[in-house]
Amino acid sequence: KNQVEQSPQSLIILEGKNCTLQCNYTVSPFSNLRWYKQDTGRGPVSLTIMTFSENTKSNGRYTATLDADTKQSSLHITASQLSDSASYICVVSGNSGYALNFGKGTSLLVTP
Amino acid sequence: NAGVMQNPRHLVRRRGQEARLRCSPMKGHSHVYWYRQLPEEGLKFMVYLQKENIIDESGMPKERFSAEFPKEGPSILRIQQVVRGDSAAYFCASSPKVGETQYFGPGTRLLVL
């Protein structure tokens, strides 16, 4: 069964600090991996997308990495802001391209 | 360009009633996807539709659940004879082409009493 596992489940950091979120997946065959941000009560919003040939992708203060050999990805957030408080979800797509496999997310809380 | 719109945002139904969830995709998007998020769980794929056609409904329960995306109007996810286990957040997403980034709506939170 295709699975996407994320760690940690939750994280609390001080404003201005950096953090790294992890994602391991077993989805095969693999098409692409996305990181989404989901604010409470809202729908997920795409942050980055990577295919198997890409090993890093940046979007402002967000940098995602991908190791397709070990089936691991990470999302690094630099200089965190209060508005970064949200759930960060790792999403892996198989060959269909549309049936996305979602992790449960890492709940990040940035405190003053 | 308005994003994906879903209504209602919150819906309360008693067991045995019907629930109708609506989704208007982004302008120019003809591909619509429905996902369900149970409490403390990740989103799970339910169904993929393209105008007037159901392409893949492998993630949708075979009984009581149905989906449509008519030529005119929003996509509808219909749940008949709701049970407490149907309580969840239902998200709709759309994309201009299959495989491209899916844009999500705010979700409909269904509570079955």
Tab-separated table of C-alpha atoms in Angstrom:
chain	number	residue	atom	x	y	z
A	1	LYS	CA	0.000	0.000	0.000
A	2	ASN	CA	1.341	3.442	-0.898
A	3	GLN	CA	2.284	5.344	2.229
A	4	VAL	CA	3.650	8.740	3.129
A	5	GLU	CA	5.068	9.143	6.632
A	6	GLN	CA	5.999	12.489	8.153
A	7	SER	CA	7.964	13.495	11.213
A	8	PRO	CA	7.805	15.059	13.633
A	9	GLN	CA	4.050	15.009	14.186
A	10	SER	CA	4.243	18.448	15.773
A	11	LEU	CA	6.907	21.064	16.367
A	12	ILE	CA	7.163	24.288	18.362
A	13	ILE	CA	9.908	26.797	17.547
A	14	LEU	CA	10.714	30.388	18.389
A	15	GLU	CA	10.171	33.100	15.829
A	16	GLY	CA	13.296	33.622	13.744
A	17	LYS	CA	14.599	30.079	14.169
A	18	ASN	CA	15.016	27.488	11.405
A	19	CYS	CA	13.426	24.065	11.283
A	20	THR	CA	13.419	20.947	9.103
A	21	LEU	CA	10.487	18.643	8.486
A	22	GLN	CA	10.898	15.082	7.219
A	23	CYS	CA	8.954	12.897	4.816
A	24	ASN	CA	9.467	9.216	3.902
A	25	TYR	CA	7.389	7.552	1.227
A	26	THR	CA	6.844	4.153	-0.314
A	27	VAL	CA	4.744	5.289	-3.282
A	28	SER	CA	5.831	3.425	-6.392
A	29	PRO	CA	6.044	4.194	-9.207
A	30	PHE	CA	6.828	7.782	-8.304
A	31	SER	CA	5.895	10.822	-10.372
A	32	ASN	CA	6.470	13.865	-8.183
A	33	LEU	CA	6.534	15.099	-4.614
A	34	ARG	CA	4.920	18.260	-3.350
A	35	TRP	CA	4.936	20.084	-0.061
A	36	TYR	CA	1.711	21.833	0.856
A	37	LYS	CA	0.946	24.312	3.641
A	38	GLN	CA	-2.468	24.064	5.252
A	39	ASP	CA	-3.648	26.802	7.578
A	40	THR	CA	-6.297	25.886	10.129
A	41	GLY	CA	-9.716	25.769	8.491
A	42	ARG	CA	-8.342	26.262	4.998
A	43	GLY	CA	-7.442	24.103	2.036
A	44	PRO	CA	-3.823	23.076	1.308
A	45	VAL	CA	-1.669	25.455	-0.724
A	46	SER	CA	1.243	24.169	-2.809
A	47	LEU	CA	4.733	25.320	-1.758
A	48	THR	CA	7.072	23.249	-3.925
A	49	ILE	CA	6.966	20.433	-6.460
A	50	MET	CA	9.828	18.126	-7.431
A	51	THR	CA	10.158	15.318	-9.920
A	52	PHE	CA	12.500	12.356	-9.395
A	53	SER	CA	15.318	14.121	-11.262
A	54	GLU	CA	15.283	17.172	-8.980
A	55	ASN	CA	16.951	17.074	-5.587
A	56	THR	CA	16.269	20.587	-4.331
A	57	LYS	CA	13.692	23.318	-4.893
A	58	SER	CA	13.323	26.665	-3.158
A	59	ASN	CA	10.381	28.989	-2.705
A	60	GLY	CA	11.398	32.001	-0.660
A	61	ARG	CA	12.218	30.838	2.864
A	62	TYR	CA	11.126	27.282	2.041
A	63	THR	CA	13.651	24.805	0.621
A	64	ALA	CA	12.651	21.249	-0.202
A	65	THR	CA	15.047	18.392	-0.867
A	66	LEU	CA	14.416	15.005	-2.422
A	67	ASP	CA	16.427	11.787	-2.420
A	68	ALA	CA	14.576	9.473	-4.805
A	69	ASP	CA	16.944	6.600	-4.020
A	70	THR	CA	16.138	6.530	-0.308
A	71	LYS	CA	12.609	7.903	-0.892
A	72	GLN	CA	13.084	10.740	1.544
A	73	SER	CA	12.271	14.414	1.372
A	74	SER	CA	12.713	17.325	3.728
A	75	LEU	CA	11.301	20.823	3.976
A	76	HIS	CA	13.566	23.440	5.537
A	77	ILE	CA	12.092	26.703	6.771
A	78	THR	CA	14.508	29.530	7.500
A	79	ALA	CA	13.961	32.583	9.697
A	80	SER	CA	10.520	31.396	10.764
A	81	GLN	CA	7.659	33.858	11.117
A	82	LEU	CA	4.490	33.678	13.175
A	83	SER	CA	2.520	33.240	9.947
A	84	ASP	CA	4.404	30.007	9.273
A	85	SER	CA	2.276	28.338	11.964
A	86	ALA	CA	0.331	25.730	10.002
A	87	SER	CA	0.301	22.081	9.014
A	88	TYR	CA	2.900	21.110	6.408
A	89	ILE	CA	1.907	18.173	4.291
A	90	CYS	CA	4.069	15.959	2.106
A	91	VAL	CA	2.167	14.757	-0.954
A	92	VAL	CA	3.417	12.113	-3.365
A	93	SER	CA	1.951	11.407	-6.772
A	94	GLY	CA	2.222	8.104	-8.571
A	95	ASN	CA	2.019	7.481	-12.279
A	96	SER	CA	-1.619	8.508	-12.532
A	97	GLY	CA	-0.541	12.089	-11.869
A	98	TYR	CA	-3.745	12.934	-10.077
A	99	ALA	CA	-4.401	10.509	-7.214
A	100	LEU	CA	-2.307	12.255	-4.607
A	101	ASN	CA	-1.030	10.382	-1.550
A	102	PHE	CA	-1.026	12.633	1.494
A	103	GLY	CA	0.967	12.393	4.688
A	104	LYS	CA	-0.756	13.311	7.940
A	105	GLY	CA	1.263	16.492	8.135
A	106	THR	CA	3.576	18.146	10.638
A	107	SER	CA	1.846	20.731	12.789
A	108	LEU	CA	4.219	23.688	13.217
A	109	LEU	CA	3.710	26.376	15.833
A	110	VAL	CA	5.940	29.445	15.742
A	111	THR	CA	5.880	31.391	18.992
A	112	PRO	CA	7.026	34.954	19.720
B	1	ASN	CA	-9.320	35.008	-10.849
B	2	ALA	CA	-11.249	33.507	-7.967
B	3	GLY	CA	-9.862	30.366	-6.425
B	4	VAL	CA	-11.670	27.080	-5.964
B	5	MET	CA	-14.930	27.713	-4.161
B	6	GLN	CA	-16.788	25.258	-2.002
B	7	ASN	CA	-20.113	25.562	-0.271
B	8	PRO	CA	-21.384	25.226	2.238
B	9	ARG	CA	-18.340	25.662	4.464
B	10	HIS	CA	-20.071	23.859	7.293
B	11	LEU	CA	-22.928	21.374	7.062
B	12	VAL	CA	-24.784	19.616	9.863
B	13	ARG	CA	-26.957	16.632	9.085
B	14	ARG	CA	-28.781	14.020	11.145
B	15	ARG	CA	-28.219	10.351	10.484
B	16	GLY	CA	-30.167	9.195	7.447
B	17	GLN	CA	-30.332	12.605	5.750
B	18	GLU	CA	-28.644	13.551	2.504
B	19	ALA	CA	-25.619	15.835	2.187
B	20	ARG	CA	-24.807	17.791	-0.976
B	21	LEU	CA	-21.417	19.416	-1.268
B	22	ARG	CA	-20.665	21.842	-4.083
B	23	CYS	CA	-17.400	22.781	-5.732
B	24	SER	CA	-16.751	25.447	-8.337
B	25	PRO	CA	-13.297	24.983	-9.893
B	26	MET	CA	-10.984	27.793	-10.830
B	27	LYS	CA	-11.794	29.484	-14.122
B	28	GLY	CA	-10.350	27.511	-16.992
B	29	HIS	CA	-9.964	24.302	-14.974
B	30	SER	CA	-11.880	21.303	-16.276
B	31	HIS	CA	-10.407	18.682	-13.930
B	32	VAL	CA	-11.913	18.287	-10.471
B	33	TYR	CA	-10.825	16.052	-7.605
B	34	TRP	CA	-12.542	15.294	-4.304
B	35	TYR	CA	-10.685	14.337	-1.126
B	36	ARG	CA	-11.870	13.424	2.364
B	37	GLN	CA	-9.993	14.217	5.566
B	38	LEU	CA	-11.044	12.304	8.637
B	39	PRO	CA	-10.046	13.686	12.055
B	40	GLU	CA	-6.324	13.227	12.722
B	41	GLU	CA	-5.819	11.714	9.260
B	42	GLY	CA	-4.330	12.885	5.985
B	43	LEU	CA	-6.450	13.675	2.959
B	44	LYS	CA	-7.618	10.634	1.008
B	45	PHE	CA	-8.413	10.664	-2.706
B	46	MET	CA	-12.040	9.927	-3.505
B	47	VAL	CA	-12.864	10.721	-7.113
B	48	TYR	CA	-11.542	12.486	-10.216
B	49	LEU	CA	-13.924	14.044	-12.715
B	50	GLN	CA	-13.567	15.856	-15.987
B	51	LYS	CA	-16.508	17.760	-17.434
B	52	GLU	CA	-19.481	15.370	-17.525
B	53	ASN	CA	-17.255	12.318	-16.992
B	54	ILE	CA	-16.105	10.347	-13.977
B	55	ILE	CA	-12.521	9.346	-14.721
B	56	ASP	CA	-11.585	7.530	-11.516
B	57	GLU	CA	-13.847	6.841	-8.542
B	58	SER	CA	-11.671	4.179	-6.958
B	59	GLY	CA	-11.394	6.058	-3.663
B	60	MET	CA	-15.087	6.629	-3.197
B	61	PRO	CA	-17.289	4.236	-1.209
B	62	LYS	CA	-19.494	2.300	-3.612
B	63	GLU	CA	-22.637	2.801	-1.598
B	64	ARG	CA	-24.303	6.078	-0.664
B	65	PHE	CA	-21.644	8.264	-2.327
B	66	SER	CA	-21.892	9.746	-5.807
B	67	ALA	CA	-20.248	12.600	-7.685
B	68	GLU	CA	-20.989	14.564	-10.815
B	69	PHE	CA	-19.518	17.434	-12.781
B	70	PRO	CA	-22.179	18.624	-15.233
B	71	LYS	CA	-21.533	20.645	-18.352
B	72	GLU	CA	-22.923	23.694	-16.597
B	73	GLY	CA	-22.610	24.405	-12.903
B	74	PRO	CA	-20.479	23.160	-10.043
B	75	SER	CA	-19.302	19.670	-9.242
B	76	ILE	CA	-21.494	17.949	-6.660
B	77	LEU	CA	-20.501	15.321	-4.114
B	78	ARG	CA	-23.627	13.657	-2.784
B	79	ILE	CA	-23.823	11.486	0.291
B	80	GLN	CA	-27.097	9.687	0.881
B	81	GLN	CA	-28.304	8.372	4.239
B	82	VAL	CA	-25.373	9.863	6.109
B	83	VAL	CA	-23.875	8.075	9.103
B	84	ARG	CA	-21.701	9.440	11.895
B	85	GLY	CA	-18.598	8.014	10.219
B	86	ASP	CA	-19.151	10.390	7.299
B	87	SER	CA	-18.248	13.313	9.556
B	88	ALA	CA	-15.111	14.770	7.992
B	89	ALA	CA	-13.731	17.654	5.985
B	90	TYR	CA	-14.313	17.264	2.266
B	91	PHE	CA	-11.925	19.115	-0.010
B	92	CYS	CA	-12.276	19.790	-3.678
B	93	ALA	CA	-9.325	20.613	-5.934
B	94	SER	CA	-9.043	21.582	-9.580
B	95	SER	CA	-6.331	21.718	-12.209
B	96	PRO	CA	-6.126	22.946	-15.817
B	97	LYS	CA	-4.667	19.635	-16.972
B	98	VAL	CA	-4.255	16.255	-15.321
B	99	GLY	CA	-0.947	15.956	-13.490
B	100	GLU	CA	-0.537	19.687	-12.999
B	101	THR	CA	-0.704	21.377	-9.617
B	102	GLN	CA	-4.050	20.940	-7.929
B	103	TYR	CA	-5.536	24.026	-6.298
B	104	PHE	CA	-7.651	23.315	-3.258
B	105	GLY	CA	-10.816	24.894	-2.001
B	106	PRO	CA	-11.398	25.755	1.674
B	107	GLY	CA	-13.295	22.542	2.290
B	108	THR	CA	-16.742	21.635	3.587
B	109	ARG	CA	-16.868	20.382	7.153
B	110	LEU	CA	-19.661	17.848	7.514
B	111	LEU	CA	-20.934	16.926	10.945
B	112	VAL	CA	-23.413	14.093	11.274
B	113	LEU	CA	-25.373	14.060	14.512
